[in-house]
Structure formats: structure tokens, C-alpha cells
Tab-separated table of C-alpha atoms in Angstrom:
chain	number	residue	atom	x	y	z
A	1	GLU	CA	0.000	0.000	0.000
A	2	THR	CA	1.637	3.219	-1.163
A	3	GLY	CA	-0.831	5.626	0.419
A	4	VAL	CA	-2.150	6.690	-2.978
A	5	THR	CA	-5.523	5.219	-3.946
A	6	GLN	CA	-6.989	5.356	-7.423
A	7	THR	CA	-10.493	4.467	-8.535
A	8	PRO	CA	-11.744	2.838	-10.584
A	9	ARG	CA	-9.050	0.231	-11.289
A	10	HIS	CA	-10.520	-0.503	-14.713
A	11	LEU	CA	-12.721	1.597	-16.978
A	12	VAL	CA	-14.210	0.935	-20.388
A	13	MET	CA	-15.854	3.853	-22.123
A	14	GLY	CA	-17.154	4.838	-25.511
A	15	MET	CA	-15.838	7.833	-27.367
A	16	THR	CA	-18.901	9.906	-26.505
A	17	ASN	CA	-18.941	9.096	-22.798
A	18	LYS	CA	-17.936	11.332	-19.933
A	19	LYS	CA	-16.133	9.704	-17.027
A	20	SER	CA	-13.862	10.728	-14.185
A	21	LEU	CA	-10.830	9.153	-12.579
A	22	LYS	CA	-10.258	9.737	-8.895
A	23	CYS	CA	-7.085	9.807	-6.855
A	24	GLU	CA	-6.650	10.263	-3.118
A	25	GLN	CA	-3.407	10.398	-1.179
A	26	HIS	CA	-3.071	9.788	2.553
A	27	LEU	CA	0.570	10.848	2.853
A	28	GLY	CA	0.172	14.513	3.677
A	29	HIS	CA	1.899	15.469	0.455
A	30	ASN	CA	1.479	18.816	-1.244
A	31	ALA	CA	2.031	17.915	-4.886
A	32	MET	CA	-0.008	15.562	-7.061
A	33	TYR	CA	0.533	14.342	-10.593
A	34	TRP	CA	-1.195	12.578	-13.457
A	35	TYR	CA	0.931	10.330	-15.661
A	36	LYS	CA	-0.032	8.282	-18.708
A	37	GLN	CA	1.548	4.892	-19.299
A	38	SER	CA	1.074	3.353	-22.732
A	39	ALA	CA	2.349	-0.026	-23.810
A	40	LYS	CA	6.057	-0.001	-24.541
A	41	LYS	CA	6.370	3.745	-23.903
A	42	PRO	CA	7.944	5.635	-21.047
A	43	LEU	CA	5.684	7.238	-18.506
A	44	GLU	CA	4.426	10.580	-19.767
A	45	LEU	CA	3.698	13.444	-17.424
A	46	MET	CA	0.311	15.036	-17.990
A	47	PHE	CA	-0.368	17.454	-15.145
A	48	VAL	CA	1.212	18.694	-11.928
A	49	TYR	CA	-0.551	20.335	-9.030
A	50	ASN	CA	1.154	21.969	-6.086
A	51	PHE	CA	-0.986	23.120	-3.162
A	52	LYS	CA	-4.080	22.731	-5.402
A	53	GLU	CA	-2.650	24.990	-8.109
A	54	GLN	CA	-1.808	23.581	-11.517
A	55	THR	CA	1.862	24.149	-12.204
A	56	GLU	CA	2.329	22.003	-15.298
A	57	ASN	CA	0.219	21.026	-18.279
A	58	ASN	CA	2.356	18.954	-20.578
A	59	SER	CA	0.477	19.898	-23.766
A	60	VAL	CA	-2.377	17.586	-22.898
A	61	PRO	CA	-5.470	17.687	-25.170
A	62	SER	CA	-8.468	19.475	-23.705
A	63	ARG	CA	-10.482	16.243	-23.674
A	64	PHE	CA	-8.559	15.574	-20.459
A	65	SER	CA	-9.548	17.992	-17.715
A	66	PRO	CA	-7.909	17.780	-14.297
A	67	GLU	CA	-9.346	19.011	-11.044
A	68	CYS	CA	-7.633	19.348	-7.683
A	69	PRO	CA	-10.062	20.494	-4.978
A	70	ASN	CA	-7.501	20.062	-2.190
A	71	SER	CA	-4.006	18.683	-1.654
A	72	SER	CA	-5.318	15.180	-0.997
A	73	HIS	CA	-7.622	14.694	-3.968
A	74	LEU	CA	-7.078	14.781	-7.696
A	75	PHE	CA	-9.503	14.033	-10.495
A	76	LEU	CA	-9.133	13.547	-14.211
A	77	HIS	CA	-12.311	14.233	-16.146
A	78	LEU	CA	-12.541	12.484	-19.492
A	79	HIS	CA	-14.702	13.554	-22.403
A	80	THR	CA	-14.832	12.559	-26.054
A	81	LEU	CA	-11.754	10.383	-25.849
A	82	GLN	CA	-10.130	8.562	-28.732
A	83	PRO	CA	-9.106	4.900	-28.902
A	84	GLU	CA	-5.448	5.975	-28.752
A	85	ASP	CA	-6.137	7.379	-25.298
A	86	SER	CA	-6.430	3.821	-23.998
A	87	ALA	CA	-3.664	3.441	-21.422
A	88	LEU	CA	-2.882	3.096	-17.748
A	89	TYR	CA	-3.407	6.422	-15.995
A	90	LEU	CA	-1.286	6.806	-12.910
A	91	CYS	CA	-1.670	9.281	-10.118
A	92	ALA	CA	1.298	10.169	-7.942
A	93	SER	CA	2.087	12.461	-5.058
A	94	SER	CA	5.220	13.917	-3.533
A	95	GLN	CA	6.091	16.006	-0.531
A	96	ASP	CA	6.627	19.070	-2.686
A	97	ASN	CA	6.807	19.901	-6.365
A	98	THR	CA	10.481	19.139	-6.805
A	99	ASN	CA	9.496	15.964	-8.640
A	100	GLU	CA	11.523	13.787	-6.344
A	101	LYS	CA	10.443	10.536	-4.761
A	102	LEU	CA	6.996	10.263	-6.269
A	103	PHE	CA	4.596	7.771	-4.733
A	104	PHE	CA	2.296	6.191	-7.312
A	105	GLY	CA	-1.144	4.668	-7.090
A	106	SER	CA	-1.990	1.419	-8.854
A	107	GLY	CA	-3.517	3.229	-11.783
A	108	THR	CA	-6.725	3.112	-13.774
A	109	GLN	CA	-6.580	0.902	-16.849
A	110	LEU	CA	-8.656	2.773	-19.404
A	111	SER	CA	-10.025	1.282	-22.609
A	112	VAL	CA	-11.721	3.577	-25.103
A	113	LEU	CA	-13.918	1.787	-27.617
B	1	GLY	CA	17.456	16.155	-26.967
B	2	GLU	CA	16.990	14.770	-23.523
B	3	SER	CA	16.513	11.073	-23.194
B	4	VAL	CA	16.769	8.402	-20.612
B	5	GLY	CA	17.239	4.993	-22.123
B	6	LEU	CA	17.745	1.451	-20.999
B	7	HIS	CA	20.309	-0.870	-22.534
B	8	LEU	CA	18.257	-4.086	-22.496
B	9	PRO	CA	14.499	-4.584	-22.629
B	10	THR	CA	14.603	-7.956	-20.820
B	11	LEU	CA	17.045	-9.416	-18.322
B	12	SER	CA	16.807	-13.026	-17.208
B	13	VAL	CA	18.723	-14.192	-14.121
B	14	GLN	CA	18.829	-17.246	-11.921
B	15	GLU	CA	17.409	-17.036	-8.439
B	16	GLY	CA	20.176	-16.190	-6.014
B	17	ASP	CA	22.346	-14.451	-8.582
B	18	ASN	CA	23.028	-10.741	-8.590
B	19	SER	CA	21.202	-8.584	-11.153
B	20	ILE	CA	22.489	-5.444	-12.805
B	21	ILE	CA	20.101	-3.169	-14.663
B	22	ASN	CA	21.634	-0.351	-16.636
B	23	CYS	CA	20.402	3.062	-17.675
B	24	ALA	CA	21.937	5.811	-19.788
B	25	TYR	CA	21.002	9.450	-19.737
B	26	SER	CA	21.958	12.282	-22.028
B	27	ASN	CA	21.427	15.486	-20.065
B	28	SER	CA	24.564	16.611	-18.288
B	29	ALA	CA	22.418	18.901	-16.120
B	30	SER	CA	20.627	15.929	-14.564
B	31	ASP	CA	21.250	15.981	-10.844
B	32	TYR	CA	18.715	13.569	-9.420
B	33	PHE	CA	18.123	9.950	-10.342
B	34	ILE	CA	15.616	7.413	-9.141
B	35	TRP	CA	14.741	3.769	-9.694
B	36	TYR	CA	11.243	2.333	-9.657
B	37	LYS	CA	9.938	-1.228	-9.723
B	38	GLN	CA	6.612	-1.976	-11.357
B	39	GLU	CA	4.911	-5.316	-10.881
B	40	SER	CA	2.061	-6.452	-13.050
B	41	GLY	CA	-1.166	-4.642	-12.194
B	42	LYS	CA	0.525	-2.180	-9.874
B	43	GLY	CA	1.919	1.289	-10.084
B	44	PRO	CA	5.653	2.031	-9.948
B	45	GLN	CA	7.146	1.531	-6.513
B	46	PHE	CA	10.109	3.602	-5.288
B	47	ILE	CA	13.307	1.589	-4.820
B	48	ILE	CA	16.182	4.001	-4.339
B	49	ASP	CA	17.359	7.427	-5.433
B	50	ILE	CA	20.675	9.230	-5.708
B	51	ARG	CA	21.863	12.766	-6.250
B	52	SER	CA	24.642	13.747	-8.569
B	53	ASN	CA	26.979	14.613	-5.691
B	54	MET	CA	27.175	10.888	-4.907
B	55	ASP	CA	28.581	7.943	-6.857
B	56	LYS	CA	26.978	5.138	-4.922
B	57	ARG	CA	24.114	4.566	-2.588
B	58	GLN	CA	23.008	1.376	-0.902
B	59	GLY	CA	19.687	0.152	0.299
B	60	GLN	CA	18.377	-3.196	1.389
B	61	ARG	CA	19.783	-5.648	-1.205
B	62	VAL	CA	20.002	-2.836	-3.759
B	63	THR	CA	22.820	-0.537	-4.798
B	64	VAL	CA	22.673	2.336	-7.254
B	65	LEU	CA	25.852	3.419	-9.009
B	66	LEU	CA	26.178	6.704	-10.842
B	67	ASN	CA	28.903	7.447	-13.359
B	68	LYS	CA	28.539	11.052	-14.392
B	69	THR	CA	31.492	10.917	-16.735
B	70	VAL	CA	29.731	8.538	-19.092
B	71	LYS	CA	26.194	9.458	-17.980
B	72	HIS	CA	25.397	5.968	-16.795
B	73	LEU	CA	23.289	4.686	-13.946
B	74	SER	CA	22.927	1.129	-12.738
B	75	LEU	CA	20.821	-0.740	-10.244
B	76	GLN	CA	22.315	-3.790	-8.624
B	77	ILE	CA	20.095	-6.298	-6.860
B	78	ALA	CA	21.864	-8.784	-4.630
B	79	ALA	CA	20.653	-12.387	-4.294
B	80	THR	CA	17.778	-11.909	-6.726
B	81	GLN	CA	14.519	-13.484	-5.632
B	82	PRO	CA	11.386	-14.466	-7.570
B	83	GLY	CA	9.622	-11.496	-5.979
B	84	ASP	CA	12.073	-9.223	-7.763
B	85	SER	CA	10.529	-10.115	-11.111
B	86	ALA	CA	9.100	-6.864	-12.460
B	87	VAL	CA	9.803	-3.998	-14.823
B	88	TYR	CA	12.413	-1.585	-13.552
B	89	PHE	CA	12.447	2.080	-14.585
B	90	CYS	CA	15.101	4.691	-14.127
B	91	ALA	CA	14.182	8.357	-14.152
B	92	GLU	CA	16.094	11.592	-13.907
B	93	ASN	CA	15.461	15.207	-13.169
B	94	HIS	CA	17.348	18.435	-12.803
B	95	THR	CA	16.785	21.471	-10.670
B	96	GLY	CA	14.022	23.704	-11.964
B	97	ARG	CA	12.337	21.138	-14.172
B	98	ARG	CA	8.849	20.082	-13.222
B	99	ALA	CA	8.929	16.496	-14.398
B	100	LEU	CA	10.898	13.329	-14.013
B	101	THR	CA	11.984	11.857	-17.341
B	102	PHE	CA	11.463	8.117	-17.315
B	103	GLY	CA	13.248	5.447	-19.284
B	104	SER	CA	11.411	2.729	-21.191
B	105	GLY	CA	11.957	0.054	-18.579
B	106	THR	CA	13.767	-3.283	-18.301
B	107	ARG	CA	11.848	-6.450	-17.526
B	108	LEU	CA	13.657	-8.599	-14.979
B	109	GLN	CA	12.772	-12.281	-15.070
B	110	VAL	CA	14.009	-14.456	-12.231
B	111	GLN	CA	14.350	-18.118	-13.076
B	112	PRO	CA	13.924	-20.626	-10.225
């Protein structure tokens, strides 16, 4: 147990659906991250939040919309996704936004049909 | 451009042997390095990290070696066990950048 919980673990959605991924960390960290992990590709940073403020958007398409209501919770709202968006979406947290020693959740395996 | 790459996609070792997983990086400004282990169905799990002012750091059964001259990082696992079977990622960062850059990963297979 890493202290970072993601739900759901698996999600199948159509291209016209709207869904949300949820992440909660119980580590008292101040920074939270969304990463995308595709098959045979390195982890790709999507968003960074520090003290609820977005500090990084790594050129992510607008069909992905993050939300960070407080330092412990992070959401990723999905709308009108494409099949190529199918991947493992990982949430992580760290003590601060220095990008060191990230603690990851188990991820949401997303399939877009 | 910046890249963090791994020398071998798959490494197979016998149980009880030592494992060495290698990683190369290209950015001379990189000053922080970290290794993660990812088991099937799980997220990456922190193993060990090292800063550029060190050449070696040891943990429980693991050692990370950093050679800044040739921009090379390695993870050594002593007495490899079946539970060590996983994909191992290296990642690097430098001061002021807001993201770790991850390598592609090496799959470690431990043969009984």
C-alpha cells in the first residue's frame, strides 16, 4: 500500500462518454501528478498540481480535464476520448513539487472503444 | 534532446544471482536519479534514489551506481529473488524542471 488510492481500477468507455478518474493520497503530500503509461512507452507526465494549483500542463489535449479540490484529492475528467487514449493512468504524489520521490497509485486501466 | 534509455528490454537471471540493470542518460544537467519497480497490475514503486553529488548509494539488497562521466546509472540487486521479477524504470530530473523523465523500462525475469 503506497498511500495513494486510485479508482476505478478498470474503466471501459465509448468515445462519446464522460467519465472521471479519482485519486486520493493519505501521505500529507502537497504535490499531485497525473501520468499516462502506454504499452512499450515511457511514462508521460500530464499534469502537476502543487498546493491545489496547476503548475504544469504537458500539452495535454483538452479532452482531459484535471481538477484538484484540495491537496489530498485529484480528479481527471474524461470527455470525447479517442481509442489511442487507452492506457494506464497513474496518479502520484510527492512532498513538494520538486518531482523527487513520487509515490504512485496502482492506476486506472482505461479502454476507449 | 533529452533522453533516458535502458540498454536491455529484458534481463533473465537465476534465483540467487546478482542482477544489474543499466540506464543511460543524455542530459549533463541531470542531478537527481531514481529507480522504480513496477509489478504487473501495480503502479511504480520507489526503490532508491541518488543525487549527482554521490557515486553510490546502498539500500536493502540494492545498490545504485552513478557514473557522471559517461552518464550511466545502474541498479544492482543482490541475491535476486522471484519477488524481484518486475519492470524496472530509471528516471532523472534536474533542478528547476517540473517532471521526471522516465526510461522505457527493463523487464527482470528471475528463473527458479
